[in-house]
Short mmCIF file of C-alpha atoms in Angstrom, two decimals:
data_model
loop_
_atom_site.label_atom_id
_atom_site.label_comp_id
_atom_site.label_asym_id
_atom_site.label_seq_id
_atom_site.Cartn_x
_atom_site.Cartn_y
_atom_site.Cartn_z
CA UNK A 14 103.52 133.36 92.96
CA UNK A 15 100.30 134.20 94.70
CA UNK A 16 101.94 135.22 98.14
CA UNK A 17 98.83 136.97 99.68
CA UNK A 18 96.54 134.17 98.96
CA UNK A 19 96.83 130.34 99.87
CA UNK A 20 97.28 127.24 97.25
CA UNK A 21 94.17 126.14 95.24
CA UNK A 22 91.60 129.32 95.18
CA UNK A 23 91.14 130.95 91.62
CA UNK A 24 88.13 132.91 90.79
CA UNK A 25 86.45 131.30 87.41
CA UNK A 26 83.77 132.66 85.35
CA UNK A 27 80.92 130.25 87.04
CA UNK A 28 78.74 130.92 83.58
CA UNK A 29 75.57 129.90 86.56
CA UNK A 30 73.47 133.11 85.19
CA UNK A 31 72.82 129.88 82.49
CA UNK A 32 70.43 128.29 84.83
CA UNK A 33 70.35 129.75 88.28
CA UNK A 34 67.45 132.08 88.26
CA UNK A 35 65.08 130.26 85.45
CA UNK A 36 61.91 128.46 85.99
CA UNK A 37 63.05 124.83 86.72
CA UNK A 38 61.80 121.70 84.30
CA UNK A 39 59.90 119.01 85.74
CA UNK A 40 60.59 116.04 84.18
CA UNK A 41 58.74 112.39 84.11
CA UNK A 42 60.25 110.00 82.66
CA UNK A 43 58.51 106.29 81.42
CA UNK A 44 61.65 104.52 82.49
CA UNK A 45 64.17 104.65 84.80
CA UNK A 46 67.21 102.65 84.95
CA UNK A 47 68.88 102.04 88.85
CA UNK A 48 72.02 99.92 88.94
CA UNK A 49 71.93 96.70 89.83
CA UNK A 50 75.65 96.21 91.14
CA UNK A 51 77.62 98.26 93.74
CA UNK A 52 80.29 100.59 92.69
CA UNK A 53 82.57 97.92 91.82
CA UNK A 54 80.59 96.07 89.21
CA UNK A 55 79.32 93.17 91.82
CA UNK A 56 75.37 92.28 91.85
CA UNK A 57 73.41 93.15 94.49
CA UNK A 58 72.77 91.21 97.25
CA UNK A 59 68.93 90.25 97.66
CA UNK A 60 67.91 91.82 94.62
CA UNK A 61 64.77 91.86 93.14
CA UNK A 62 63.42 90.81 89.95
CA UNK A 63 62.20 91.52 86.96
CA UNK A 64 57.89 91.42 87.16
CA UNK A 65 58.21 92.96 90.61
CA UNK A 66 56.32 95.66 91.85
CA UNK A 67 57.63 98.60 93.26
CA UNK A 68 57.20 102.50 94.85
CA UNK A 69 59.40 105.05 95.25
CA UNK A 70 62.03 104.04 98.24
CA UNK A 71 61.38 100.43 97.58
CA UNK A 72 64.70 98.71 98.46
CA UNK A 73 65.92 96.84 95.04
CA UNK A 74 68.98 95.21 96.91
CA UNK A 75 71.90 95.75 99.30
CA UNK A 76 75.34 97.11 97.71
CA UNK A 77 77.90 94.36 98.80
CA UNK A 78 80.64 96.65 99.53
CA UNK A 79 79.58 99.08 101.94
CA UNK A 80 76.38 96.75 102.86
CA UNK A 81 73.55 99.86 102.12
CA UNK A 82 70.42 99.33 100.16
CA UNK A 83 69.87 100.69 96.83
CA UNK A 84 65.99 102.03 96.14
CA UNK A 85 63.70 102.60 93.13
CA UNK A 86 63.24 106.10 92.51
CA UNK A 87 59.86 105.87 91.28
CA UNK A 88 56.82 103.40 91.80
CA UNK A 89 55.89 100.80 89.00
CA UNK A 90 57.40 97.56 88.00
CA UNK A 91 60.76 96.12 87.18
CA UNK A 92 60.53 95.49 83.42
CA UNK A 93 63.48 93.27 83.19
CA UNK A 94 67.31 93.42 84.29
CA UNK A 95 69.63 95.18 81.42
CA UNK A 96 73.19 95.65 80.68
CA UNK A 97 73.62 99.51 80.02
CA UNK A 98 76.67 101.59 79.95
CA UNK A 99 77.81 102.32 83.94
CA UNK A 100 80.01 105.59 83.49
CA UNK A 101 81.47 104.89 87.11
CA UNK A 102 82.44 101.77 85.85
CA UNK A 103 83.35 102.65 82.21
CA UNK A 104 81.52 99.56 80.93
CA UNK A 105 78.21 97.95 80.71
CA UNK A 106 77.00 96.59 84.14
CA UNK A 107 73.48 95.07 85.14
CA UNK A 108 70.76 97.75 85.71
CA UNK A 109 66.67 97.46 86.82
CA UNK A 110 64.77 99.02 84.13
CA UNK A 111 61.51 100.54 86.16
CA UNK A 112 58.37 101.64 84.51
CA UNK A 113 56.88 104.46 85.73
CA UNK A 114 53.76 104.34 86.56
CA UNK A 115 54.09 108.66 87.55
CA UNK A 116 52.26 108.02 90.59
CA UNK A 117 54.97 108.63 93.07
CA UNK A 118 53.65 106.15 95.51
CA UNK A 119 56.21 105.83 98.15
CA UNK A 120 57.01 103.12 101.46
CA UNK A 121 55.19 104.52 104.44
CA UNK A 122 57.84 105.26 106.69
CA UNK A 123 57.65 106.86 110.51
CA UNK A 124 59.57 109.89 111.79
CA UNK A 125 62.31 108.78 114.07
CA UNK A 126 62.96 109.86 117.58
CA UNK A 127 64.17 113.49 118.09
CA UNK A 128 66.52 112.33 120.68
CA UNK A 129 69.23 109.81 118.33
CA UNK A 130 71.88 107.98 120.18
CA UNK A 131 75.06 107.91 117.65
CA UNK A 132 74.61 104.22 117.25
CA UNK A 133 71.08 104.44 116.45
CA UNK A 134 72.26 107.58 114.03
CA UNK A 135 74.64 105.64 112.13
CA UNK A 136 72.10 102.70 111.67
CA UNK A 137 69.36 104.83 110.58
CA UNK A 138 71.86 106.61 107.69
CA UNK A 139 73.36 103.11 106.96
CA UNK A 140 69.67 101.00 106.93
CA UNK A 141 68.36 104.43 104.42
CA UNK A 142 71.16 103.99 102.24
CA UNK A 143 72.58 107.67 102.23
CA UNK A 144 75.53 108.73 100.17
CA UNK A 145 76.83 112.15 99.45
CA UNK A 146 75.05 113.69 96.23
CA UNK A 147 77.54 116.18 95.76
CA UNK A 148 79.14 113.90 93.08
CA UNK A 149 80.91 111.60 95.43
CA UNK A 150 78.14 109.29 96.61
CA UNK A 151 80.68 107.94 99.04
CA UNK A 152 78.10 106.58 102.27
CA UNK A 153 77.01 109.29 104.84
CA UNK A 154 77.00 106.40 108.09
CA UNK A 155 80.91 105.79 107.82
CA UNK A 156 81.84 109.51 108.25
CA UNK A 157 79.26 109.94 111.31
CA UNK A 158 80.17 105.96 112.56
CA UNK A 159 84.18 107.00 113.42
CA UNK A 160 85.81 107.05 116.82
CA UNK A 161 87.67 110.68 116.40
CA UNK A 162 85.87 113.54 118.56
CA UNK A 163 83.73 115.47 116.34
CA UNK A 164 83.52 119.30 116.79
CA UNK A 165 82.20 120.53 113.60
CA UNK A 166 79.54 119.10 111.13
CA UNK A 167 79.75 121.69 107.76
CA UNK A 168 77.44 121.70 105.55
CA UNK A 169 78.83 122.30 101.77
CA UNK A 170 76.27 124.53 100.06
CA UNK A 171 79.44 126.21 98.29
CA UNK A 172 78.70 124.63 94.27
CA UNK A 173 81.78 126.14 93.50
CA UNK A 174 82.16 123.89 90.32
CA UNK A 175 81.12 125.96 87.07
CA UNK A 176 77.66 126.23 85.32
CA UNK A 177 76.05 123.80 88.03
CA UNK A 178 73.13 125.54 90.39
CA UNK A 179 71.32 122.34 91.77
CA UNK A 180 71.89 123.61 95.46
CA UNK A 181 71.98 127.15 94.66
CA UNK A 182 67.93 126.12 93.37
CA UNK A 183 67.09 123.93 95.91
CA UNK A 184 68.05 126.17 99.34
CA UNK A 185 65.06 127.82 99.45
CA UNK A 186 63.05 124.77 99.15
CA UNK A 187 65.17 122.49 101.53
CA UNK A 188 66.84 124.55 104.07
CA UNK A 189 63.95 123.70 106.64
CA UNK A 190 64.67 120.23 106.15
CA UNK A 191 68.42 120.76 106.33
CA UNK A 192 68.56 122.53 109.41
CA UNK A 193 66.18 119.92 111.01
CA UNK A 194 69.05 117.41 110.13
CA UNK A 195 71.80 119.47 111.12
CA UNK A 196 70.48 119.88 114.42
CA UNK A 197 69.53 115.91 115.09
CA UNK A 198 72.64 115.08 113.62
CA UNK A 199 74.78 117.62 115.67
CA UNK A 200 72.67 115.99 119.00
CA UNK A 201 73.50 112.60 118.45
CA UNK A 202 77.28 113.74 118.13
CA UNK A 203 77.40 115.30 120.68
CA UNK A 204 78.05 118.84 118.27
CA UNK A 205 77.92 122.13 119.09
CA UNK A 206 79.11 123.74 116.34
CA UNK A 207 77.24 123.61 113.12
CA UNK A 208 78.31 125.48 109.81
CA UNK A 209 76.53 125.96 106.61
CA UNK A 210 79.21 127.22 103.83
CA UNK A 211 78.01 129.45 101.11
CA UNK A 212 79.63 131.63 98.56
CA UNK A 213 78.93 135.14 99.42
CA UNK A 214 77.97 135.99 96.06
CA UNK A 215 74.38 133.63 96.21
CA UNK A 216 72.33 136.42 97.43
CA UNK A 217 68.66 134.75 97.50
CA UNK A 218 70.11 131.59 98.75
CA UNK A 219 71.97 133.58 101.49
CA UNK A 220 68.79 135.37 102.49
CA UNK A 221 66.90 132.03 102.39
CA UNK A 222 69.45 130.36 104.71
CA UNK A 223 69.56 133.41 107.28
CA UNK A 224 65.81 133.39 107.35
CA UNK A 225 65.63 129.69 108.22
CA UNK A 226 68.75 130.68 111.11
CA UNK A 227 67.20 133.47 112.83
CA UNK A 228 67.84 132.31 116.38
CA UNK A 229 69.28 129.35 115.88
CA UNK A 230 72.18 129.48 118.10
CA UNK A 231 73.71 125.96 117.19
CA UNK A 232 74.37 126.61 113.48
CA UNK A 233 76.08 129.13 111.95
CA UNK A 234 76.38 131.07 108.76
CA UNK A 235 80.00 131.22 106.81
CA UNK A 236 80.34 132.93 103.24
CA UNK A 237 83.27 132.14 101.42
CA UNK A 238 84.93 133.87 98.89
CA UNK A 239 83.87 133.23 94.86
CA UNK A 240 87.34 131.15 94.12
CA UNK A 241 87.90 127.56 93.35
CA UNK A 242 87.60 125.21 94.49
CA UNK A 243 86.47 126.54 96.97
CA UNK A 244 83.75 123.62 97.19
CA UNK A 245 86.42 121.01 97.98
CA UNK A 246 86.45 119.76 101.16
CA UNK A 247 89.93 120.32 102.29
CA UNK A 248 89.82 124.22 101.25
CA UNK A 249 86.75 124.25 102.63
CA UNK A 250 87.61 123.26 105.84
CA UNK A 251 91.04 125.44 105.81
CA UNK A 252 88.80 128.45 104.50
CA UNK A 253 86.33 127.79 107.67
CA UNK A 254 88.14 126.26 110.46
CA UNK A 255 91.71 127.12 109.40
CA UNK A 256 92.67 123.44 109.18
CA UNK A 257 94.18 120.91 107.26
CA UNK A 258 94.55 116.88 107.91
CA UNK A 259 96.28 114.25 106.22
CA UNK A 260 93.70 111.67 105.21
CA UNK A 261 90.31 112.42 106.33
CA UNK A 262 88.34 115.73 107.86
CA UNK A 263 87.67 113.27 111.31
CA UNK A 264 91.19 114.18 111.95
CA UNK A 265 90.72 117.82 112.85
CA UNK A 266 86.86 116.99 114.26
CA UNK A 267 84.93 118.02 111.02
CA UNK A 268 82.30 116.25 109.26
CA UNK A 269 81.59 117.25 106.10
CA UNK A 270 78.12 117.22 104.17
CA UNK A 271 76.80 117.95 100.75
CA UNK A 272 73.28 120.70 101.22
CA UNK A 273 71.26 117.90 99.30
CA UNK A 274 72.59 115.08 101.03
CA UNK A 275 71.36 116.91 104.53
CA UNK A 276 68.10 117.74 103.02
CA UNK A 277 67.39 113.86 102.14
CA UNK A 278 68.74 112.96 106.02
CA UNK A 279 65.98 115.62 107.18
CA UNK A 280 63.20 114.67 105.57
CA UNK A 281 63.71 110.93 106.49
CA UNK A 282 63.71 112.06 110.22
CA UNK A 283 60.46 113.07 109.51
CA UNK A 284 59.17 110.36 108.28
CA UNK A 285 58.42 111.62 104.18
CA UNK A 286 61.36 108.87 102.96
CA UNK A 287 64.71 109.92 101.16
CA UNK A 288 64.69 111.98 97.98
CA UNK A 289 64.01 110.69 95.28
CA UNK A 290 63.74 112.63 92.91
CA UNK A 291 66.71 115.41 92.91
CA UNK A 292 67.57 118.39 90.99
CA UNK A 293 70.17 118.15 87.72
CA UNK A 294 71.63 121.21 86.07
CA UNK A 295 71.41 120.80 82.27
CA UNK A 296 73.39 123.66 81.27
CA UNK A 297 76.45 124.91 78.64
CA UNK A 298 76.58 127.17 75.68
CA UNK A 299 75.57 124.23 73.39
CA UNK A 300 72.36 123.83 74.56
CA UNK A 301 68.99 125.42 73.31
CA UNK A 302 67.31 125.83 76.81
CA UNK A 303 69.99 125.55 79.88
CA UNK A 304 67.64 124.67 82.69
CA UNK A 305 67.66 122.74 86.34
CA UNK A 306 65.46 119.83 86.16
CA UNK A 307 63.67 117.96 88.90
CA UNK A 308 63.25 114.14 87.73
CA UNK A 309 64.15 110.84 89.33
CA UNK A 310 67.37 109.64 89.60
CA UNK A 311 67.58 106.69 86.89
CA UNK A 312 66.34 109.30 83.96
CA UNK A 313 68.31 108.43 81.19
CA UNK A 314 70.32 112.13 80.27
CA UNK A 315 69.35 112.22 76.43
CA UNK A 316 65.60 111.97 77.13
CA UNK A 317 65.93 115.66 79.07
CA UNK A 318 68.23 116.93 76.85
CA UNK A 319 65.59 116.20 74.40
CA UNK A 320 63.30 117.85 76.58
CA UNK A 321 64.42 120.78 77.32
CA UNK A 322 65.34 121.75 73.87
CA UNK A 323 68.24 119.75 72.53
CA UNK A 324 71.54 121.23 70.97
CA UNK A 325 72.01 123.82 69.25
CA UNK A 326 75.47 122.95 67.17
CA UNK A 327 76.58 119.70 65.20
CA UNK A 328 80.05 119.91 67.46
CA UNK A 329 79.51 119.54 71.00
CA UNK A 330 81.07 118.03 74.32
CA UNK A 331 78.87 116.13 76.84
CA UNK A 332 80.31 116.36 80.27
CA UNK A 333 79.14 114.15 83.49
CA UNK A 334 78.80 117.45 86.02
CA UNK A 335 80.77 120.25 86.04
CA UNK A 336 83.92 120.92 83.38
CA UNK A 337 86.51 121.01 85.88
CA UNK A 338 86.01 117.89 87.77
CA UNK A 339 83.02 115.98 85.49
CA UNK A 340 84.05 113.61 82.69
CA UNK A 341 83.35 113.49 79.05
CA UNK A 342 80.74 110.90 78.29
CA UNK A 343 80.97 108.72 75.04
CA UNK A 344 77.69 108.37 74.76
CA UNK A 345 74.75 110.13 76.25
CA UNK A 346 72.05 107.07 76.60
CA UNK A 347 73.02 106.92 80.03
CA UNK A 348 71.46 106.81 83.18
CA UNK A 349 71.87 110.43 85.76
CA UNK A 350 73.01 108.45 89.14
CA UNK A 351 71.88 109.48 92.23
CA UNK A 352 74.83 111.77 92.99
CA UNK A 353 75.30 113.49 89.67
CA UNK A 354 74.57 117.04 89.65
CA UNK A 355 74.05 117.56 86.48
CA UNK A 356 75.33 117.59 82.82
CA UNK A 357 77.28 120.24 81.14
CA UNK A 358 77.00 120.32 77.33
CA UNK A 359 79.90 122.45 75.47
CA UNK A 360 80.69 123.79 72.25
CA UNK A 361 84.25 122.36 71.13
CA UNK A 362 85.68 125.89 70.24
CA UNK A 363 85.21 126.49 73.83
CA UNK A 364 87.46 123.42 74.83
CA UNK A 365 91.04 125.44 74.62
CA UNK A 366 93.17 122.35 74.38
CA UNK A 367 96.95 123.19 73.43
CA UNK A 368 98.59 121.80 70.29
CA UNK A 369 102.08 121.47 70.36
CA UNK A 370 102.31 123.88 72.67
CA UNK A 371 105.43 123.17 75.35
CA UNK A 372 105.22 123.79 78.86
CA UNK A 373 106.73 127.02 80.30
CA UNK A 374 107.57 126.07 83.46
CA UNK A 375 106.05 129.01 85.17
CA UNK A 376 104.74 127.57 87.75
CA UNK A 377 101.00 128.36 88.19
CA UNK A 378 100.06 124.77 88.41
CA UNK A 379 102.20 124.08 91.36
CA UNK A 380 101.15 127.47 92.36
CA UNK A 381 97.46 126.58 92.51
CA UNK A 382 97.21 122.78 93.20
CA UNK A 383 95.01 122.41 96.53
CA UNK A 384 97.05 119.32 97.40
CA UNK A 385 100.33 121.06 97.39
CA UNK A 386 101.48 118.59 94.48
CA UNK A 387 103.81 119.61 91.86
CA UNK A 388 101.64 119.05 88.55
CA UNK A 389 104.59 120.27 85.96
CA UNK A 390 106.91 117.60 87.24
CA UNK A 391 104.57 114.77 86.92
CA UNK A 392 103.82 115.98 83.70
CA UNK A 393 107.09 115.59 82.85
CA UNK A 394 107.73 112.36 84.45
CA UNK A 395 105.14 110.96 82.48
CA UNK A 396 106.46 111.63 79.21
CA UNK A 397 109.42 109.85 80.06
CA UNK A 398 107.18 107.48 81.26
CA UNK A 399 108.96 107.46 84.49
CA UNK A 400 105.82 106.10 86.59
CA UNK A 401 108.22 105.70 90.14
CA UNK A 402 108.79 108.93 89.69
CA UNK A 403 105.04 109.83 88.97
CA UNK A 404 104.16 107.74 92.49
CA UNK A 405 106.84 109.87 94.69
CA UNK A 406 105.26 112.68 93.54
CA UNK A 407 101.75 112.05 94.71
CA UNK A 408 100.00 111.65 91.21
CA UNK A 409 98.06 109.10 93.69
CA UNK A 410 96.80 111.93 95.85
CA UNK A 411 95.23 114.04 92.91
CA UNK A 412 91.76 115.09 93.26
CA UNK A 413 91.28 115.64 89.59
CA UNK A 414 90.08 119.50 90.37
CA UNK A 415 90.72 120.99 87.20
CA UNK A 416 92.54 123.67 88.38
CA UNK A 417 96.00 123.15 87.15
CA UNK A 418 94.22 122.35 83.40
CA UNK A 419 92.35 125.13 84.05
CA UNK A 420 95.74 128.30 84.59
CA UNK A 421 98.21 126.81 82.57
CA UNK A 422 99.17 129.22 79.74
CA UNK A 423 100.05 126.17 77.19
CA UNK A 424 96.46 125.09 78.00
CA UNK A 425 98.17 121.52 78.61
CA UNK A 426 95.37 119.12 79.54
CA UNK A 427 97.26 117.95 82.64
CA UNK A 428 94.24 116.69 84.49
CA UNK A 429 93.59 114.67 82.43
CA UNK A 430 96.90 112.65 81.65
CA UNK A 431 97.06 112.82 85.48
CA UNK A 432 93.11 110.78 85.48
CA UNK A 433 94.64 108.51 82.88
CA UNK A 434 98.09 107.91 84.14
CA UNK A 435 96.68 106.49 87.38
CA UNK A 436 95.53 103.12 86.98
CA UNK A 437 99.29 102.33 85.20
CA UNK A 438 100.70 104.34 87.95
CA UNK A 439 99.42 101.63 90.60
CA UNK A 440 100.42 98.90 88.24
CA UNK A 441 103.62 99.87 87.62
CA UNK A 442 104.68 100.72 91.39
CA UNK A 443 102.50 97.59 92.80
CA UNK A 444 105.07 96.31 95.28
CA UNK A 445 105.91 92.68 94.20
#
């Protein structure tokens, strides 16, 4: 057992050298393709249709379950309303299909007031439809809209998740804006303490962010060691603060924020409208040209693969984000959504998936699980298919890191049968 170090934190090889220094792609696509549902396959309210004209941060229509509008990412005209493959959903779901017209035009929009009151704050986040784009895309107004006292806002710059660099890019080019949102943000809250997490190893990005700091006595600079994940909130927090909660970071007065989701906050405040357009890390062994790309969210992710070079093997794995937490995709004429970070293409004979190889009990999964669960016994529960069993566990409270997948010595794909097992979990224990 790892007795000098806590749960969860293993260095990886972060293969970023890929894509993190190299001249980034700029990409334009002629269509772009924007859900037209929420996250749980229901239309939008108030949408818009097809022959309408739009610009960049037009609204398109308001998400019925968390009641924030969805916007075009690029100025033109709504072609017609599609069914296209939703990989959140894992089936086809109405989409706009945008042309571009590659003009960029956006709303006019007016800087807001330096001096926010929280429920003005939460308003302007909810009305400008912010979610986190560090994969989650969960919305930005219900973590700053709570009742606990806040103490801390962090800001995630960490990217701890292997072969993506979209942050790592984008600091020096954003970290003005961030800092102008950390600071508004931290007012309205009545904050005093503002952190931006790095890992200690991102030199430029480090000396970008201390340049930006230099007498700023409200936020703060924290490097964290290169381990994962290290980019999770809940080690983050006990790496930084030296806390842990049950349910949500509120509980110990943190706030949590993805770097890109803080740049998009800042330059709203100043009146130049939400990103969007973002960066996406197209990297992985399999590709000809690894490379960060700068399009518009909506850019289907086989036109840039095409761009930037294409494959380089017949025998390949496509991966939405990162290959610890990001998910194989089936097909690749899909859509990059607003809070992907990027794609990750792999050769297969790097995929070290164990055949008939039993479990030896050692341990290391329960060793390094960040949510203290006991992976090798739901593993085994499952093959009995003992789903109560499963449930006491806490298969429930997975976060689908990786990390246990990613140390055991059988090279058992536990994360996965853990991603899979879930839905019949919550069947199977649904209380009557």
């Amino acid at each position: 057992m790892n007795i000098l170090t806590s749960l969860g934190r293993k260095h990886l090889n972060g293969h970023k050298g890929l894509t993190a220094d190299r001249p980034t792609v700029h990409y334009d696509p002629d269509f772009v393709y924007i859900p037209a549902t929420d996250n749980k396959g229901v239309d939008l309210k108030d949408a818009l249709t097809a022959g309408s004209k739009v610009k960049c941060q037009t609204v398109l229509g308001v998400r019925a379950d968390f009641n924030i509008p969805v916007f075009s990412s690029v100025s033109g005209e709504i072609v017609e309303i599609k069914k296209i493959y939703n990989k959140s959903l894992l089936r086809a779901a109405n989409y706009f299909v945008i042309k571009n017209d590659k003009k960029y035009t956006e709303e006019t929009s007016k800087p807001t007031s330096e001096n926010l009151t929280k429920e003005e704050l939460v308003e302007f986040l909810r009305s400008n439809g912010f979610t986190g784009l560090g994969g989650a895309a969960f919305p930005t107004y219900i973590k700053y809209k709570t009742d606990a006292k806040i103490d801390h806002i962090l800001i995630n710059d960490v990217e701890c998740e292997p072969y993506l660099t979209t942050d790592y890019t984008s600091t020096g080019e954003y970290i003005d804006d961030v800092v102008l949102a950390a600071t508004r943000l931290a007012s309205a809250m009545g904050v005093k303490d503002v952190v931006i997490a790095i890992k200690k190893n991102k030199l430029k990005a480090i000396e970008h962010i201390k340049k930006a700091l230099e007498g700023n006595s409200l936020i703060r600079l924290v490097l964290v060691k290169d381990v994962y994940p290290a980019g999770y909130e809940r080690t983050l927090i006990k790496m930084v603060f030296k806390k842990e909660y049950n349910v949500l970071p509120s509980e110990v007065g943190v706030i949590v924020n993805n770097f890109q989701t803080m740049a998009s906050i800042g330059k709203a405040l100043k009146g130049e409208g939400r990103l969007s357009r973002r960066y996406f890390t197209f990297s992985g062994e399999a590709l000809n040209s690894p490379a960060n790309v700068y399009a518009p969210y909506g850019t289907m992710i086989n036109e840039i693969i095409e761009a930037i070079g294409g494959v380089n093997t017949s025998k390949y794995s496509i991966v939405a984000g990162g290959p610890m937490m990001g998910r194989p995709l089936r097909q690749i004429d899909i859509p990059l959504a607003e809070a992907d970070s990027g794609v990750t293409v792999l050769r297969l004979s790097q995929l070290e998936v164990g055949k008939d190889v039993p479990c030896l009990r050692c341990g290391e999964c329960v060793d390094h699980c960040p949510m203290y669960l006991q992976p090798v016994l739901m593993y085994q529960a499952l093959n009995r298919n003992d789903y109560e069993r499963a449930n006491k566990l806490g298969i429930l409270s997975c976060v689908e890191c990786g990390l246990c997948s990613a140390v055991c010595p059988s090279h058992i794909e536990l994360t996965n049968k853990f991603a899979s097992a879930k839905p019949i979990v919550k069947i199977k224990t649904m209380k009557k």
